[in-house]
Amino acid sequence: MDFSARRYDTGAAVRIVIDGPRISSIEPIEDHSETLPYVAPGLVDLQVNGYGGQEFNDLELTVEKVADISCALDRDGVTSYLPTSTTHSFEMLSKMLSVVGQAMEEVPEVSRRAVGIHLEGPYISPEDGPRGAHPREHCRAPDWDEFQRLQEAARGQIKIFTMSPEYEHSAAFIRKAVDSGVLISIGHTAANSEQIAAAVDAGARMSTHLGNGAHGQMRRHPNYIWDQLADDRLTACLIADGHHLPASVVKSFVRAKTPERCILVSDVTGMAGMPPGRYDSTSIGAVEVLDDGRLVVAGQRQYLAGASLPLTVGIGKMMHYADLDLASVMTMATARPLEAIHEAPVELAPQAMADLILFDLPAVPGQPIQIRQTMNQGESVYLAN
């Protein structure tokens, strides 16, 4: 396979040849056509709760359903992702983790796309606001024995664990998890400044969808958002879909953390790819997808219930909101998330894995990038009409 495109990082026109799963060669060409697409590494999403009407939190989850979700992400340019399970009972979580872990080992469509599992909860704050749409009855304090059983169910595939350090003995739990190779991310928290600092000292290195899963009203300073923004050891995951954070907040967060310490995530749920309407989520109950793509708790539209818009939306809005160039934002959605979980990022270079996307920039600033084609390990897995 070969094609011509503009590099996302330099804008230079190149001809790329793919041989098998890898890039064979990249050569500069003279092409000033405005219709030439951009080429970049495939998108990497660290927070995917489901897609197309199917949640990962589902007692009837099967490896076939995991494969369906994995392949559905091709249309959004996602070549690597973390299936994400949210706060629930041990029965629900162990079911999800065991099925996804099995799929990652046995189903090629999954193993080439899923690079680990993100467990978001259940050790999060039970307070309204910080817990978001997570069910209060399943929010609980850290339990190392339970976590080990969950990791065993996942066949060792839990790469990111989101938790709140507000509980007693949280720092000790974090040290054990980090020593076992798990990335601890602070999220859905009501922790005070001392607890945030202790968590980072113990090894926490990420913030889950910073600015969301928080109180509607809090003291202006100090608070757990400022504390996480100020700590350079924490990388901030941000949802830039136009609903979770206002433009001014996105810009301020990126300026505070610097682009080098920011990662774009979608936080899409099983309602991603679904038309507006009311749905029953196997994870959190009744939800609504509104006409503008906002996902809310049914009957309580002031509460977000995750997201329904893909990373392509976040890329366009991040460029516009934070006044960043394409290369900086694409890095937030490609190399940086892989580096966070200690996976080698894809490069536009000979012999690199051909996990690639061809796309167009939006005609109107702030609109989504448009995926033309997605390639996973050198195979074309999505081609726009």
PDB file of C-alpha atoms in Angstrom, residues 172-316:
ATOM      1  CA  ALA A 172      -0.128   2.944  51.214  1.00  0.00           C
ATOM      2  CA  PHE A 173      -2.503   1.518  48.608  1.00  0.00           C
ATOM      3  CA  ILE A 174      -1.030   3.781  45.925  1.00  0.00           C
ATOM      4  CA  ARG A 175       2.518   2.672  46.728  1.00  0.00           C
ATOM      5  CA  LYS A 176       1.533  -0.988  46.385  1.00  0.00           C
ATOM      6  CA  ALA A 177      -0.287  -0.381  43.108  1.00  0.00           C
ATOM      7  CA  VAL A 178       2.575   1.626  41.626  1.00  0.00           C
ATOM      8  CA  ASP A 179       5.076  -1.037  42.692  1.00  0.00           C
ATOM      9  CA  SER A 180       2.931  -3.577  40.832  1.00  0.00           C
ATOM     10  CA  GLY A 181       3.181  -1.538  37.612  1.00  0.00           C
ATOM     11  CA  VAL A 182      -0.183   0.249  37.670  1.00  0.00           C
ATOM     12  CA  LEU A 183      -0.494   3.949  36.826  1.00  0.00           C
ATOM     13  CA  ILE A 184      -2.513   5.676  39.546  1.00  0.00           C
ATOM     14  CA  SER A 185      -4.681   8.563  38.399  1.00  0.00           C
ATOM     15  CA  ILE A 186      -6.454  10.926  40.793  1.00  0.00           C
ATOM     16  CA  GLY A 187     -10.114  11.439  39.979  1.00  0.00           C
ATOM     17  CA  HIS A 188     -13.657  11.700  41.337  1.00  0.00           C
ATOM     18  CA  THR A 189     -12.133  13.097  44.498  1.00  0.00           C
ATOM     19  CA  ALA A 190     -12.969  15.347  47.425  1.00  0.00           C
ATOM     20  CA  ALA A 191      -9.439  15.071  48.812  1.00  0.00           C
ATOM     21  CA  ASN A 192      -7.805  17.980  50.617  1.00  0.00           C
ATOM     22  CA  SER A 193      -4.430  19.465  49.734  1.00  0.00           C
ATOM     23  CA  GLU A 194      -2.495  17.235  52.114  1.00  0.00           C
ATOM     24  CA  GLN A 195      -4.155  14.106  50.726  1.00  0.00           C
ATOM     25  CA  ILE A 196      -3.444  15.133  47.125  1.00  0.00           C
ATOM     26  CA  ALA A 197       0.201  15.802  47.978  1.00  0.00           C
ATOM     27  CA  ALA A 198       0.517  12.483  49.817  1.00  0.00           C
ATOM     28  CA  ALA A 199      -0.951  10.642  46.828  1.00  0.00           C
ATOM     29  CA  VAL A 200       1.549  12.192  44.438  1.00  0.00           C
ATOM     30  CA  ASP A 201       4.425  11.551  46.823  1.00  0.00           C
ATOM     31  CA  ALA A 202       3.282   7.912  46.922  1.00  0.00           C
ATOM     32  CA  GLY A 203       3.444   7.677  43.129  1.00  0.00           C
ATOM     33  CA  ALA A 204       0.201   8.974  41.576  1.00  0.00           C
ATOM     34  CA  ARG A 205       1.113  10.498  38.224  1.00  0.00           C
ATOM     35  CA  MET A 206      -2.112  11.416  36.431  1.00  0.00           C
ATOM     36  CA  SER A 207      -5.387  13.308  36.847  1.00  0.00           C
ATOM     37  CA  THR A 208      -8.531  11.733  35.381  1.00  0.00           C
ATOM     38  CA  HIS A 209     -10.665  14.194  33.357  1.00  0.00           C
ATOM     39  CA  LEU A 210      -9.423  17.120  35.435  1.00  0.00           C
ATOM     40  CA  GLY A 211     -12.155  19.662  36.158  1.00  0.00           C
ATOM     41  CA  ASN A 212     -14.916  17.064  35.978  1.00  0.00           C
ATOM     42  CA  GLY A 213     -16.125  14.730  38.680  1.00  0.00           C
ATOM     43  CA  ALA A 214     -15.987  17.703  41.043  1.00  0.00           C
ATOM     44  CA  HIS A 215     -18.226  19.760  43.307  1.00  0.00           C
ATOM     45  CA  GLY A 216     -20.433  22.304  41.589  1.00  0.00           C
ATOM     46  CA  GLN A 217     -19.312  24.801  44.227  1.00  0.00           C
ATOM     47  CA  MET A 218     -16.074  24.710  46.226  1.00  0.00           C
ATOM     48  CA  ARG A 219     -13.799  27.085  48.118  1.00  0.00           C
ATOM     49  CA  ARG A 220     -11.866  29.205  45.662  1.00  0.00           C
ATOM     50  CA  HIS A 221      -8.500  28.156  47.099  1.00  0.00           C
ATOM     51  CA  PRO A 222      -7.028  25.855  48.015  1.00  0.00           C
ATOM     52  CA  ASN A 223      -8.922  23.035  46.353  1.00  0.00           C
ATOM     53  CA  TYR A 224      -8.189  19.732  44.643  1.00  0.00           C
ATOM     54  CA  ILE A 225      -8.231  21.256  41.142  1.00  0.00           C
ATOM     55  CA  TRP A 226      -5.599  23.897  41.920  1.00  0.00           C
ATOM     56  CA  ASP A 227      -3.515  21.291  43.767  1.00  0.00           C
ATOM     57  CA  GLN A 228      -3.436  18.984  40.756  1.00  0.00           C
ATOM     58  CA  LEU A 229      -2.806  21.811  38.291  1.00  0.00           C
ATOM     59  CA  ALA A 230       0.165  22.998  40.313  1.00  0.00           C
ATOM     60  CA  ASP A 231       1.924  19.649  40.668  1.00  0.00           C
ATOM     61  CA  ASP A 232       4.221  19.103  37.692  1.00  0.00           C
ATOM     62  CA  ARG A 233       4.421  15.396  38.463  1.00  0.00           C
ATOM     63  CA  LEU A 234       0.791  14.968  37.376  1.00  0.00           C
ATOM     64  CA  THR A 235      -0.259  14.710  33.747  1.00  0.00           C
ATOM     65  CA  ALA A 236      -3.774  16.052  33.196  1.00  0.00           C
ATOM     66  CA  CYS A 237      -6.300  14.132  31.121  1.00  0.00           C
ATOM     67  CA  LEU A 238      -8.840  16.535  29.618  1.00  0.00           C
ATOM     68  CA  ILE A 239     -12.195  16.100  27.871  1.00  0.00           C
ATOM     69  CA  ALA A 240     -12.440  18.878  25.276  1.00  0.00           C
ATOM     70  CA  ASP A 241     -15.806  17.989  23.754  1.00  0.00           C
ATOM     71  CA  GLY A 242     -17.366  21.401  24.337  1.00  0.00           C
ATOM     72  CA  HIS A 243     -19.598  20.111  27.143  1.00  0.00           C
ATOM     73  CA  HIS A 244     -17.334  18.943  29.955  1.00  0.00           C
ATOM     74  CA  LEU A 245     -15.154  22.068  30.188  1.00  0.00           C
ATOM     75  CA  PRO A 246     -15.714  25.630  28.919  1.00  0.00           C
ATOM     76  CA  ALA A 247     -13.216  26.990  26.412  1.00  0.00           C
ATOM     77  CA  SER A 248     -11.680  29.358  28.963  1.00  0.00           C
ATOM     78  CA  VAL A 249     -11.080  26.498  31.400  1.00  0.00           C
ATOM     79  CA  VAL A 250      -9.465  24.295  28.744  1.00  0.00           C
ATOM     80  CA  LYS A 251      -7.134  27.127  27.770  1.00  0.00           C
ATOM     81  CA  SER A 252      -6.274  27.929  31.389  1.00  0.00           C
ATOM     82  CA  PHE A 253      -5.630  24.286  32.262  1.00  0.00           C
ATOM     83  CA  VAL A 254      -3.344  23.785  29.263  1.00  0.00           C
ATOM     84  CA  ARG A 255      -1.461  26.995  30.030  1.00  0.00           C
ATOM     85  CA  ALA A 256      -1.018  25.896  33.650  1.00  0.00           C
ATOM     86  CA  LYS A 257       0.040  22.304  32.936  1.00  0.00           C
ATOM     87  CA  THR A 258       1.742  23.053  29.569  1.00  0.00           C
ATOM     88  CA  PRO A 259       0.798  20.955  26.520  1.00  0.00           C
ATOM     89  CA  GLU A 260       3.567  18.510  27.427  1.00  0.00           C
ATOM     90  CA  ARG A 261       1.642  17.486  30.541  1.00  0.00           C
ATOM     91  CA  CYS A 262      -1.798  17.182  28.934  1.00  0.00           C
ATOM     92  CA  ILE A 263      -3.561  14.194  27.372  1.00  0.00           C
ATOM     93  CA  LEU A 264      -6.799  14.283  25.401  1.00  0.00           C
ATOM     94  CA  VAL A 265      -9.392  11.652  26.298  1.00  0.00           C
ATOM     95  CA  SER A 266     -12.951  11.177  25.086  1.00  0.00           C
ATOM     96  CA  ASP A 267     -14.590   9.382  28.061  1.00  0.00           C
ATOM     97  CA  VAL A 268     -17.116   8.019  25.562  1.00  0.00           C
ATOM     98  CA  THR A 269     -19.730   5.653  26.936  1.00  0.00           C
ATOM     99  CA  GLY A 270     -21.908   3.075  25.256  1.00  0.00           C
ATOM    100  CA  MET A 271     -24.007   5.951  23.935  1.00  0.00           C
ATOM    101  CA  ALA A 272     -21.243   7.086  21.588  1.00  0.00           C
ATOM    102  CA  GLY A 273     -22.360   6.735  17.996  1.00  0.00           C
ATOM    103  CA  MET A 274     -26.028   6.660  19.010  1.00  0.00           C
ATOM    104  CA  PRO A 275     -28.699   9.149  17.842  1.00  0.00           C
ATOM    105  CA  PRO A 276     -30.325  11.569  20.306  1.00  0.00           C
ATOM    106  CA  GLY A 277     -32.751   9.861  22.654  1.00  0.00           C
ATOM    107  CA  ARG A 278     -33.218   8.171  26.014  1.00  0.00           C
ATOM    108  CA  TYR A 279     -31.303   4.991  26.782  1.00  0.00           C
ATOM    109  CA  ASP A 280     -30.796   2.563  29.651  1.00  0.00           C
ATOM    110  CA  SER A 281     -27.132   2.219  30.538  1.00  0.00           C
ATOM    111  CA  THR A 282     -26.069  -1.061  32.138  1.00  0.00           C
ATOM    112  CA  SER A 283     -23.533   0.993  34.075  1.00  0.00           C
ATOM    113  CA  ILE A 284     -25.428   3.977  35.494  1.00  0.00           C
ATOM    114  CA  GLY A 285     -29.099   3.609  34.533  1.00  0.00           C
ATOM    115  CA  ALA A 286     -31.285   5.938  32.452  1.00  0.00           C
ATOM    116  CA  VAL A 287     -29.429   8.528  30.367  1.00  0.00           C
ATOM    117  CA  GLU A 288     -30.207  10.904  27.525  1.00  0.00           C
ATOM    118  CA  VAL A 289     -28.217  11.861  24.436  1.00  0.00           C
ATOM    119  CA  LEU A 290     -29.232  15.436  23.619  1.00  0.00           C
ATOM    120  CA  ASP A 291     -29.318  16.986  20.159  1.00  0.00           C
ATOM    121  CA  ASP A 292     -25.961  18.699  20.710  1.00  0.00           C
ATOM    122  CA  GLY A 293     -24.278  15.405  21.652  1.00  0.00           C
ATOM    123  CA  ARG A 294     -24.297  16.054  25.386  1.00  0.00           C
ATOM    124  CA  LEU A 295     -24.861  12.909  27.476  1.00  0.00           C
ATOM    125  CA  VAL A 296     -26.815  13.525  30.687  1.00  0.00           C
ATOM    126  CA  VAL A 297     -28.577  11.672  33.473  1.00  0.00           C
ATOM    127  CA  ALA A 298     -32.207  11.243  32.406  1.00  0.00           C
ATOM    128  CA  GLY A 299     -34.429  13.750  34.160  1.00  0.00           C
ATOM    129  CA  GLN A 300     -31.402  15.583  35.580  1.00  0.00           C
ATOM    130  CA  ARG A 301     -29.873  17.297  32.585  1.00  0.00           C
ATOM    131  CA  GLN A 302     -27.541  19.358  34.759  1.00  0.00           C
ATOM    132  CA  TYR A 303     -25.516  16.177  35.427  1.00  0.00           C
ATOM    133  CA  LEU A 304     -23.259  14.808  32.721  1.00  0.00           C
ATOM    134  CA  ALA A 305     -23.202  11.018  32.384  1.00  0.00           C
ATOM    135  CA  GLY A 306     -19.945  10.645  30.516  1.00  0.00           C
ATOM    136  CA  ALA A 307     -19.491  11.591  26.880  1.00  0.00           C
ATOM    137  CA  SER A 308     -20.831  10.585  23.498  1.00  0.00           C
ATOM    138  CA  LEU A 309     -18.407  12.514  21.262  1.00  0.00           C
ATOM    139  CA  PRO A 310     -15.118  11.030  19.989  1.00  0.00           C
ATOM    140  CA  LEU A 311     -11.545  12.300  20.129  1.00  0.00           C
ATOM    141  CA  THR A 312     -11.919  13.848  16.670  1.00  0.00           C
ATOM    142  CA  VAL A 313     -14.193  16.433  18.314  1.00  0.00           C
ATOM    143  CA  GLY A 314     -11.727  17.073  21.124  1.00  0.00           C
ATOM    144  CA  ILE A 315      -8.834  17.630  18.723  1.00  0.00           C
ATOM    145  CA  GLY A 316     -10.662  20.338  16.795  1.00  0.00           C
TER     146      GLY A 316
END
